[in-house]
Structure formats: C-alpha cells, structure tokens
CSV table of C-alpha atoms in Angstrom, one decimal:
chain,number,residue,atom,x,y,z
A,1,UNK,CA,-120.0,-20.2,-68.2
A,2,UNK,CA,-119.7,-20.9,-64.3
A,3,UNK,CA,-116.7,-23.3,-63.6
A,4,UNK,CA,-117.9,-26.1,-61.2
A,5,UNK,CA,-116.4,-26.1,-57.6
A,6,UNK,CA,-116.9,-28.2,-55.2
A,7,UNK,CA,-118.1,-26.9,-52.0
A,8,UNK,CA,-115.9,-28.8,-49.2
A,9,UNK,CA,-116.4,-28.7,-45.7
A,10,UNK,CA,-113.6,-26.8,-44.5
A,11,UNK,CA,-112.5,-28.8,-41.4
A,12,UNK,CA,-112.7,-31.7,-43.6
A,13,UNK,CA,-109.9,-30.0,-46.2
A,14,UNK,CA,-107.8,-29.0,-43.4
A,15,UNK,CA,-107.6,-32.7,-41.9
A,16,UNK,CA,-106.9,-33.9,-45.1
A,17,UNK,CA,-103.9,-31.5,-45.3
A,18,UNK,CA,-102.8,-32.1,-41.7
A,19,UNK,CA,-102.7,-35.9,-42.8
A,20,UNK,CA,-100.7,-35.3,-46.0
A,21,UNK,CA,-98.6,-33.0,-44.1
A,22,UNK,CA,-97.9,-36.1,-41.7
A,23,UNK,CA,-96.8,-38.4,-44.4
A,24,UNK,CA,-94.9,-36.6,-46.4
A,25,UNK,CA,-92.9,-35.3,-43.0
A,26,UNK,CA,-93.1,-39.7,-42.2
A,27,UNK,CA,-91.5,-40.6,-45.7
A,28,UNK,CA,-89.0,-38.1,-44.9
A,29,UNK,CA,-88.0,-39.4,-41.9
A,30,UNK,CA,-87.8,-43.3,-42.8
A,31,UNK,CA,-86.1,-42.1,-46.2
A,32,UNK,CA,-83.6,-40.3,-44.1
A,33,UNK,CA,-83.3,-43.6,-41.4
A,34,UNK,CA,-82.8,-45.4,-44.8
A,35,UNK,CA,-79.7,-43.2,-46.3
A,36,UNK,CA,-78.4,-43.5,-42.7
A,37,UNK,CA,-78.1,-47.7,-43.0
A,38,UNK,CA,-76.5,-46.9,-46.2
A,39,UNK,CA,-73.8,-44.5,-44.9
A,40,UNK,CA,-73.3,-46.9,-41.9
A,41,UNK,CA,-72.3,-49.0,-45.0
A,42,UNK,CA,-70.3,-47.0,-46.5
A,43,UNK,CA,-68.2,-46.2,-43.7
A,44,UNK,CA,-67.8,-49.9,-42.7
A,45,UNK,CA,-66.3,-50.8,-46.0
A,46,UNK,CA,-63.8,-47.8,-46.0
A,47,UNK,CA,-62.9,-48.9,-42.3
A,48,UNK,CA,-62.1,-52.7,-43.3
A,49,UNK,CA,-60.4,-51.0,-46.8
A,50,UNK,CA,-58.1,-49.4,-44.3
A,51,UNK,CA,-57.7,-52.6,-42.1
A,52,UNK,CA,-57.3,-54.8,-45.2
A,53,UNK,CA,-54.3,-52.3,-46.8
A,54,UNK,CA,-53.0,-52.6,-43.3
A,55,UNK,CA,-52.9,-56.0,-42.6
A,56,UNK,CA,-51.7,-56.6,-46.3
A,57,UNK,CA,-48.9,-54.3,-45.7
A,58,UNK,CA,-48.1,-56.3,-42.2
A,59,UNK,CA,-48.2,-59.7,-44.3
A,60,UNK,CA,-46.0,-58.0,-47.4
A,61,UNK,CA,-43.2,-57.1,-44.4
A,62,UNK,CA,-43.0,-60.8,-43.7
A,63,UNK,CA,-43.0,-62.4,-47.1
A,64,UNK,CA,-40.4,-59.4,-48.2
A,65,UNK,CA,-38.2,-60.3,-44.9
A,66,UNK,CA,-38.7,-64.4,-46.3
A,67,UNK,CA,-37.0,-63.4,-49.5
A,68,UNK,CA,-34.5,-60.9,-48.5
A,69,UNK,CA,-32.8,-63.7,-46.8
A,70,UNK,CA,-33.1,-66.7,-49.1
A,71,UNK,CA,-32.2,-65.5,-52.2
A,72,UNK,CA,-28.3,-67.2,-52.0
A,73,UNK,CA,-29.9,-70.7,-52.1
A,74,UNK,CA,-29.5,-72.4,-55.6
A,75,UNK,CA,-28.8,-75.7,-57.2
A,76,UNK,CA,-25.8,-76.1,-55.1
A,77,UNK,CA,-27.5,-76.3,-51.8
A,78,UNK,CA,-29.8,-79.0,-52.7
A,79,UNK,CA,-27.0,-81.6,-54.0
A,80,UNK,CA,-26.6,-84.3,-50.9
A,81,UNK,CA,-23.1,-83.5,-50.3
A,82,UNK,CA,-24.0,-80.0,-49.5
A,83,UNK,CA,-26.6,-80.9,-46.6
A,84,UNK,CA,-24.0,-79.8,-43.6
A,85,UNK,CA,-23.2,-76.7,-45.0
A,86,UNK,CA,-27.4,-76.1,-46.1
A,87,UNK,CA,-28.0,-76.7,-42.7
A,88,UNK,CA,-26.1,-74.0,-41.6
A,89,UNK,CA,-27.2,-71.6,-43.6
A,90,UNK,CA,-30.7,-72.5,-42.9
A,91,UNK,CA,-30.3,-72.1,-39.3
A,92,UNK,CA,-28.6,-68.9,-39.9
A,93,UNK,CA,-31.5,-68.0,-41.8
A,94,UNK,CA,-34.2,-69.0,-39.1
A,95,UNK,CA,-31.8,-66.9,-36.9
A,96,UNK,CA,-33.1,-63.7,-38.6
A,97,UNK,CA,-36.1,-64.7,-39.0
A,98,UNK,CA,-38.0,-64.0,-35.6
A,99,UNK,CA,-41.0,-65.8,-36.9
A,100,UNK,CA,-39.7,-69.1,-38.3
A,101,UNK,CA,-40.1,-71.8,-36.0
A,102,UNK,CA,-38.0,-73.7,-38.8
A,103,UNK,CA,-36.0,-73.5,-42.7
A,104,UNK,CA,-35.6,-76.2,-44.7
A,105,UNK,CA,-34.8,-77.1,-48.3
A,106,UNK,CA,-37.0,-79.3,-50.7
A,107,UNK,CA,-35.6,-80.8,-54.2
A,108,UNK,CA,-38.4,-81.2,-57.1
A,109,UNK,CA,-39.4,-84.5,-56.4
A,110,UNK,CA,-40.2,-83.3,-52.7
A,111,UNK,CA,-37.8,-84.9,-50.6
A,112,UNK,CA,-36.7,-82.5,-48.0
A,113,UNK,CA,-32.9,-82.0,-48.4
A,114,UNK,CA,-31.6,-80.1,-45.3
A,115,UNK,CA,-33.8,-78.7,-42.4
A,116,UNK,CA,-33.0,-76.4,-39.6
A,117,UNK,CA,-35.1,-79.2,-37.2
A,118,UNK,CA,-34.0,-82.4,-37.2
A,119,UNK,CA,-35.7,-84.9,-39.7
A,120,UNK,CA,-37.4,-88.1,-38.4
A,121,UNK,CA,-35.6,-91.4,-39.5
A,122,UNK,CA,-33.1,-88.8,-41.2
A,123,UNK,CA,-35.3,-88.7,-44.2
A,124,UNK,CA,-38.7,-86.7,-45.1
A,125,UNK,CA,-40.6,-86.6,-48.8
A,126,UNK,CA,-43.1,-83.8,-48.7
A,127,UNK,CA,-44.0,-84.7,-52.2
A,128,UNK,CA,-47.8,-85.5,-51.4
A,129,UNK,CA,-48.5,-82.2,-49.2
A,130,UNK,CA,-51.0,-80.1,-50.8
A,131,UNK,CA,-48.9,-76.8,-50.2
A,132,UNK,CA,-45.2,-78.3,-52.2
A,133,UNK,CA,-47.5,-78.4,-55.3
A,134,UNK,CA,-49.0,-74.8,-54.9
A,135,UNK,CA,-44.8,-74.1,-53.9
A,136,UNK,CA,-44.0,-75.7,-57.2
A,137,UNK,CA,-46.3,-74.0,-59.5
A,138,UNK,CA,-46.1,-70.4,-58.1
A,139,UNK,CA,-43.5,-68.2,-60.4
A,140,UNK,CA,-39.9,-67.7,-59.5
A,141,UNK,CA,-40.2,-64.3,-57.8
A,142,UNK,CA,-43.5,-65.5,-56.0
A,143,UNK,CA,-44.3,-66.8,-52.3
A,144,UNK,CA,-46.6,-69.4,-52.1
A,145,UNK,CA,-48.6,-69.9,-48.7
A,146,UNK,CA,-50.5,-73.0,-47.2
A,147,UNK,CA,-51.8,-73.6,-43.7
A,148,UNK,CA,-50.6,-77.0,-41.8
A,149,UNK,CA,-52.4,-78.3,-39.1
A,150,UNK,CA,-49.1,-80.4,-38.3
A,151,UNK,CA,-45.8,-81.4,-39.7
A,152,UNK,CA,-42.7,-82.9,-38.0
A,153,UNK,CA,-41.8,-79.1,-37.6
A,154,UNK,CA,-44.1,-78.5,-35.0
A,155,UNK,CA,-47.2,-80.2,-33.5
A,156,UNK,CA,-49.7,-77.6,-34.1
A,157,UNK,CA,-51.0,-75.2,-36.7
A,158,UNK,CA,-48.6,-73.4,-38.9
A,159,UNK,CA,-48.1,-71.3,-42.2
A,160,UNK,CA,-45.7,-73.1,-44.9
A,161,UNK,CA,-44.4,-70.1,-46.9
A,162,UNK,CA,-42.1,-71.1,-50.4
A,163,UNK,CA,-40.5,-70.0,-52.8
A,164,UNK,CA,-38.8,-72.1,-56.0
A,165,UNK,CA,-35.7,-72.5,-56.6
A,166,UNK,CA,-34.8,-72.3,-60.4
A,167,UNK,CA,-32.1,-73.1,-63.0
A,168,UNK,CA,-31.2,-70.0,-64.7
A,169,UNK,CA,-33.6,-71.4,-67.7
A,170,UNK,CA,-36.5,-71.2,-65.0
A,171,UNK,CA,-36.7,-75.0,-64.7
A,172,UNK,CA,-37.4,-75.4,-61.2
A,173,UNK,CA,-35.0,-77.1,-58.9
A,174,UNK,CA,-36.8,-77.4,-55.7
A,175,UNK,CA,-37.8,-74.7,-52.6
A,176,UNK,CA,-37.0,-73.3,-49.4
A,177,UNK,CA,-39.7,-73.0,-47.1
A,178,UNK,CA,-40.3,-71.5,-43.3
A,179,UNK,CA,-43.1,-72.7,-41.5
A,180,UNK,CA,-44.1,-69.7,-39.2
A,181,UNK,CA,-46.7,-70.5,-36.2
A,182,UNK,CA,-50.2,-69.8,-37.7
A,183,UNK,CA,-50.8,-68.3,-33.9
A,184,UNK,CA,-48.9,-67.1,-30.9
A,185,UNK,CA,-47.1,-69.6,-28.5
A,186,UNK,CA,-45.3,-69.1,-25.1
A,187,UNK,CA,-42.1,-69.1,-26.8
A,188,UNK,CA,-42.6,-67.2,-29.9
A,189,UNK,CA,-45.0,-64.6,-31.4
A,190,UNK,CA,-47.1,-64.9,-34.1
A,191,UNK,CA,-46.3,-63.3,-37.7
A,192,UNK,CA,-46.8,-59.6,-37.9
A,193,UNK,CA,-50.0,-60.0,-39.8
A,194,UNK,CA,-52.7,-59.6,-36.5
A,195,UNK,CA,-55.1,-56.5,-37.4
A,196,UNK,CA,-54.3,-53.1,-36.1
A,197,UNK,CA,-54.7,-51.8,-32.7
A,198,UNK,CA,-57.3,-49.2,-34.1
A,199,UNK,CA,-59.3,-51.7,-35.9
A,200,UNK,CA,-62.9,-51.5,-35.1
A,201,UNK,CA,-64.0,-54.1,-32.7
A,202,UNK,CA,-65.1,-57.0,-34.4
A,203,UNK,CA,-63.2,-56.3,-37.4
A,204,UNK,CA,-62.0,-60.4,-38.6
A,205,UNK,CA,-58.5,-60.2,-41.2
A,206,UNK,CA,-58.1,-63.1,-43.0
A,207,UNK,CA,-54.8,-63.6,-44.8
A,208,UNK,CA,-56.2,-66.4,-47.6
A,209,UNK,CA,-54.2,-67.9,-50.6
A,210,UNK,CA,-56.0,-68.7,-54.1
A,211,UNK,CA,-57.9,-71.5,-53.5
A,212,UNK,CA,-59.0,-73.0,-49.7
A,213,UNK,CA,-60.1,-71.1,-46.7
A,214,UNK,CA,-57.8,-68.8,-44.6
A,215,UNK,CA,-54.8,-69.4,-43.7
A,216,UNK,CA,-54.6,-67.4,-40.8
A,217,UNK,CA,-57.8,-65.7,-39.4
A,218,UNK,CA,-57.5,-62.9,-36.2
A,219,UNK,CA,-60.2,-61.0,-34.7
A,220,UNK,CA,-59.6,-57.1,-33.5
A,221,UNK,CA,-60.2,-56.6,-29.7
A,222,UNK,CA,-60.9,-58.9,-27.2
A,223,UNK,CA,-64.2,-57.5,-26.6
A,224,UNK,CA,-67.4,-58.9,-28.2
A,225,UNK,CA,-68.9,-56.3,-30.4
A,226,UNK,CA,-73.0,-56.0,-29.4
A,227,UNK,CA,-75.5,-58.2,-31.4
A,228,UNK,CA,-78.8,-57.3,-32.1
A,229,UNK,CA,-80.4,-60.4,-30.6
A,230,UNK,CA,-78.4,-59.0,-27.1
A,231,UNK,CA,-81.5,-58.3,-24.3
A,232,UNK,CA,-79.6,-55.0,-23.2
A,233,UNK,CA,-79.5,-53.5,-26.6
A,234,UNK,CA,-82.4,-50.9,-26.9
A,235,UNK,CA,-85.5,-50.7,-29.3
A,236,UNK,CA,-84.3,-48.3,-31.4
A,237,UNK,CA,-80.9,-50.1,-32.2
A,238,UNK,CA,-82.5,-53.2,-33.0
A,239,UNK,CA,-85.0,-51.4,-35.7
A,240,UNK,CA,-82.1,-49.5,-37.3
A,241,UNK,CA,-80.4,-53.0,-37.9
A,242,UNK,CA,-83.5,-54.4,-39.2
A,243,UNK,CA,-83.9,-51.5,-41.6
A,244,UNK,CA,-80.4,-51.9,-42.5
A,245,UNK,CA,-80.9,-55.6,-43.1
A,246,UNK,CA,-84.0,-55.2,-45.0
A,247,UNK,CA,-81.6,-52.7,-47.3
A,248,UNK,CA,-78.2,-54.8,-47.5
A,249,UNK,CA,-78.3,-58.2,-48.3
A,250,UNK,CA,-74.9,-59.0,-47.8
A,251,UNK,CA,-74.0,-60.8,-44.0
A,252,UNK,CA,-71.0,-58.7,-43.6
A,253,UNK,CA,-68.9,-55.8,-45.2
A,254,UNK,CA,-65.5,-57.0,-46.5
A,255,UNK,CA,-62.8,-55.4,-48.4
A,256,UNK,CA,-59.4,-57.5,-49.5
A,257,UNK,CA,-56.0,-56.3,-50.7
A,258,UNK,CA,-53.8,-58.4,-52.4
A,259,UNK,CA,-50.0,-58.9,-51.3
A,260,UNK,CA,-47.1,-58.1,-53.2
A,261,UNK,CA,-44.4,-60.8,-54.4
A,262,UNK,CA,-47.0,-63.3,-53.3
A,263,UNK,CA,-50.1,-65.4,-54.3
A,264,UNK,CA,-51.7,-64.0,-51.3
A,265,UNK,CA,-54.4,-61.4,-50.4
A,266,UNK,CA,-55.6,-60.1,-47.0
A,267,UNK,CA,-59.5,-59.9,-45.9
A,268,UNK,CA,-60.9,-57.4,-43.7
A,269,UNK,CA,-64.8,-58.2,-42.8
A,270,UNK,CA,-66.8,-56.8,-40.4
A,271,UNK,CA,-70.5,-58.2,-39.9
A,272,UNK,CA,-73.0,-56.0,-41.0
A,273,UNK,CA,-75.2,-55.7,-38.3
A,274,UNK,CA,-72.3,-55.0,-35.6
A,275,UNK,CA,-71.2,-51.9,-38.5
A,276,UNK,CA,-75.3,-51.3,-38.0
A,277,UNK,CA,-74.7,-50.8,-34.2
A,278,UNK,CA,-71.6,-49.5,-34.3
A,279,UNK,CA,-72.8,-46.5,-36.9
A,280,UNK,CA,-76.1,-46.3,-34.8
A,281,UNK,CA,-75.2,-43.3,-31.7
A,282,UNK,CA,-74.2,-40.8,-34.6
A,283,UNK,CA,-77.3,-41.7,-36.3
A,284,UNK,CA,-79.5,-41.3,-33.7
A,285,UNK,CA,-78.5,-37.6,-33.1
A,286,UNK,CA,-79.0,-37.1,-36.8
A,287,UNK,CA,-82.3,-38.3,-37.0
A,288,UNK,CA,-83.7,-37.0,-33.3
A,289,UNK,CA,-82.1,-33.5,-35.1
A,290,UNK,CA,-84.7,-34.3,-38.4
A,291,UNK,CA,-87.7,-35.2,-36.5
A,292,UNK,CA,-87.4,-32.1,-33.7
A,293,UNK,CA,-87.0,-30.2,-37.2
A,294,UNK,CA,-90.6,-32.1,-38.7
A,295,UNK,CA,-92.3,-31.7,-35.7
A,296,UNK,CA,-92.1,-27.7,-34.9
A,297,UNK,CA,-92.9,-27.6,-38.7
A,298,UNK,CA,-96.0,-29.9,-38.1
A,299,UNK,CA,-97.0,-27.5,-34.6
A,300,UNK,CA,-96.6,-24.4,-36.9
A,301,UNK,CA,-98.4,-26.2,-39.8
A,302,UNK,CA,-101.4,-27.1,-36.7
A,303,UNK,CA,-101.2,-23.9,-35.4
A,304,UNK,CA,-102.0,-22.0,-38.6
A,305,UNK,CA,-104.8,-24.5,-39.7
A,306,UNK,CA,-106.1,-23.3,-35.8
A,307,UNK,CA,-105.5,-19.5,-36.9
A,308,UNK,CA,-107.0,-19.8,-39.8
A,309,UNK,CA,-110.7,-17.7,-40.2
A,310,UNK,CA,-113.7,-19.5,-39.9
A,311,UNK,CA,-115.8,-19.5,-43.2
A,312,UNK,CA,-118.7,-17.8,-42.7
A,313,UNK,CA,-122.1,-19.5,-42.1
C-alpha cells in the first residue's frame, strides 16, 4: 500500500518555514520584553522595601527618643499644684528634643495641664481634637500620632505624638504629647523621617497612622522623575511602559513597614511607570542583545533555505 504525500511546491514550504521561523523568534522577543516589565517590577518593590525599612527605622529613632525622655511623668505631674514644676520639666524635655517645637501635659478629660508654650487665656481643653482620642485609646507602651494643620502651638502643620499616662492598674490618667513640625522651617528642621539620600528619584515615604491619610508625606530628590506623556522621551520608552501597564494594574509599587512602640507604619511608593523608565536603559541592552541573537539565527536560517538544492524538474 502507497502512503499518500502530498506533492508541495518547494518555495512554497520554505516560505512557510521562514514565516514560522519569524514568529516564533517574534513571540520570543515580546515574551522576553514582557518578563522584563515584570523584573522592572520586581526590583521597584525591593527598592521602596528598602526605603520603607529605612524610613521606618528614621521614624522608630524619633518615637524611641519621645519615650526615653518622658517616662518620669506620672499622676503627680498632672495635679494643679504641680504645673510650675511640670513646666519645667517639660521644657527640659523639649530641650533634648531637637524636634519638638513644644511638651505639654493633658489630664483624661483633655484639659491641657502644663505646656512648655504658653497657653491662651491660661487655659486649653483638647478634649474634642481628633488625635487626644486616638492618644487615649493607644496602649500604655504605645505612641499615637496625628497630623495638625494648627494648634496654639504653632500656626502651621504639625505631628502630635502621645503617649498615656497610667495608674499602675493601667487606668489612664492623661498624656504627654510633643508636637514636632510636620515640615522643615527656618528655625528648626523637620523630624528625621525624610527618605534616604539614595532613594530612587521619585520615591514618595509616607509615615501614616491606622486610620486617615498621611501624616507626613516627603518626596526623594528634587528632580522630577521622567513621565511617559514627556515629548523628549523616546519611542521605545514609551512602548515598554505601555507593555508594562498592559501587565501591572497597579498605579504604583508600594511597600510599608510598620514602626515599633507605635501605632504607626511607614510607606514607600514609587509610580509604576517612572519604575517602567527608570528599569528601561538596562532593558534595552538586554533585549537589543536577544534580537541581534534572533536575527543572525533568522540570516543563517535564510541563508540555508538559499543553499538549499533545487528539486529536480
């Protein structure tokens, strides 16, 4: 029995080759394009790991530095006999502490006791703020931090940071608080919690509490990274970020850290497209490195299809 085969032309079989030959060398290309995004990716969210541990440790030194020197206050200090000699202390507390732009005291019903500012009219009830009911409901050992856009403390923004002040049943007595400047002035710096000098540019830490937005929120660098949508960005950047966008849903890449003896946690995020760009001049060699590699293969795959013996007629 004669097995059927079917008599092809053969310059027809050899395009056909040549063109499966071309898509198979295509896939591999895009594929690779496609595992590049992904590493871009994955190296973004290791860099604002690093950033977040970082800045978390940066916040940790300041809310470790709060309670290292408040942990003498007690009952005593919040009885109004003892508002001279608080006020002392408290200065001597904002004293050491380079970023306090004041101390003060707070019993439980959230009348301020002794300040190292003066007090308006000599008397101040805090009782109402939103951030002396997240104070009083964080544990013993815990600072609490809010952000203030003003108090009689200072005109602009600021950072309350508390801790309660307990009988030695627990019952809570009242706080002391510092309220730190949420960003740098002429005549004092900001908390050490800004983002490392080798941060990636564009890098945003956010140092956020449990509920609300951030308290404080710094950008690395001063200079803008690129966009996309920017007319001096080339071609080839722009489609790497749309093939990363088409693979990435997520706007940005963000890792967070929480920070010890505090309710608060630190966020590093870097947008994804500027981690797109910024992953972009090692990807390019990569994949100029592939396709040099596909296309000697696809001249040595033409050439021998050209080499090859005619059939004969």
């Amino acid at each position: 029995m004669t097995r059927f085969r079917p008599d092809l032309p053969r310059p027809l079989v050899k395009r056909v080759a040549m063109a499966v030959m071309v898509g198979l060398l295509a896939g591999l290309w895009l594929t690779a394009a496609a595992l590049e995004t992904r590493l871009a990716v994955l190296h973004a969210s290791r860099d604002t790991a690093a950033v977040a541990g970082a800045g978390a440790d940066a916040t940790g030194r300041t809310v470790r530095r709060f309670l290292a020197l408040t942990p003498g206050f007690g009952a005593a200090d919040l009885t109004p006999g003892a508002r001279m000699r608080s006020t002392t202390e408290l200065l001597r507390v904002q004293a050491a502490f380079d970023a306090a732009s004041a101390v003060f005291l707070v019993d439980a019903s959230g009348h301020v006791v002794a300040a190292s500012s003066p007090l308006p009219g000599g008397t101040l009830d805090v009782g109402a703020s939103d951030w002396f009911g997240a104070g009083m409901r964080a544990g013993r050992d815990t600072v609490s931090a809010a952000r203030v856009e003003a108090s009689w403390l200072r005109p602009g923004p600021g950072v309350v940071l508390t801790r309660v002040l307990t009988r030695a049943d627990g019952t809570p007595l009242g706080m002391i608080g510092a309220l730190l400047p949420a960003e740098p002035t002429a005549d004092r710096p900001a908390p050490d919690w800004t983002v490392p000098a080798w941060a990636p540019a564009g890098v945003v830490i956010d140092v956020a509490g449990p509920v609300g937005g951030p308290i404080v929120s710094v950008s690395a660098g001063t200079a803008k990274p690129a966009s996309p949508t920017d007319a001096e960005v080339p071609w080839g950047n722009r489609a790497f970020v749309q093939l990363g966008g088409l693979l990435n849903d997520a706007p940005s890449v963000a890792s967070a850290v929480p920070v010890p003896y505090s309710n608060l946690h630190v966020v590093a995020r870097l947008p994804r497209d500027a981690a797109l760009l910024r992953a972009w001049p090692a990807s390019r060699t990569r994949l100029e490195l592939l396709g040099a590699v596909e296309l000697a293969l696809l001249g040595a795959g033409l050439l021998l299809m050209l080499a090859a013996p005619r059939a004969p007629s």
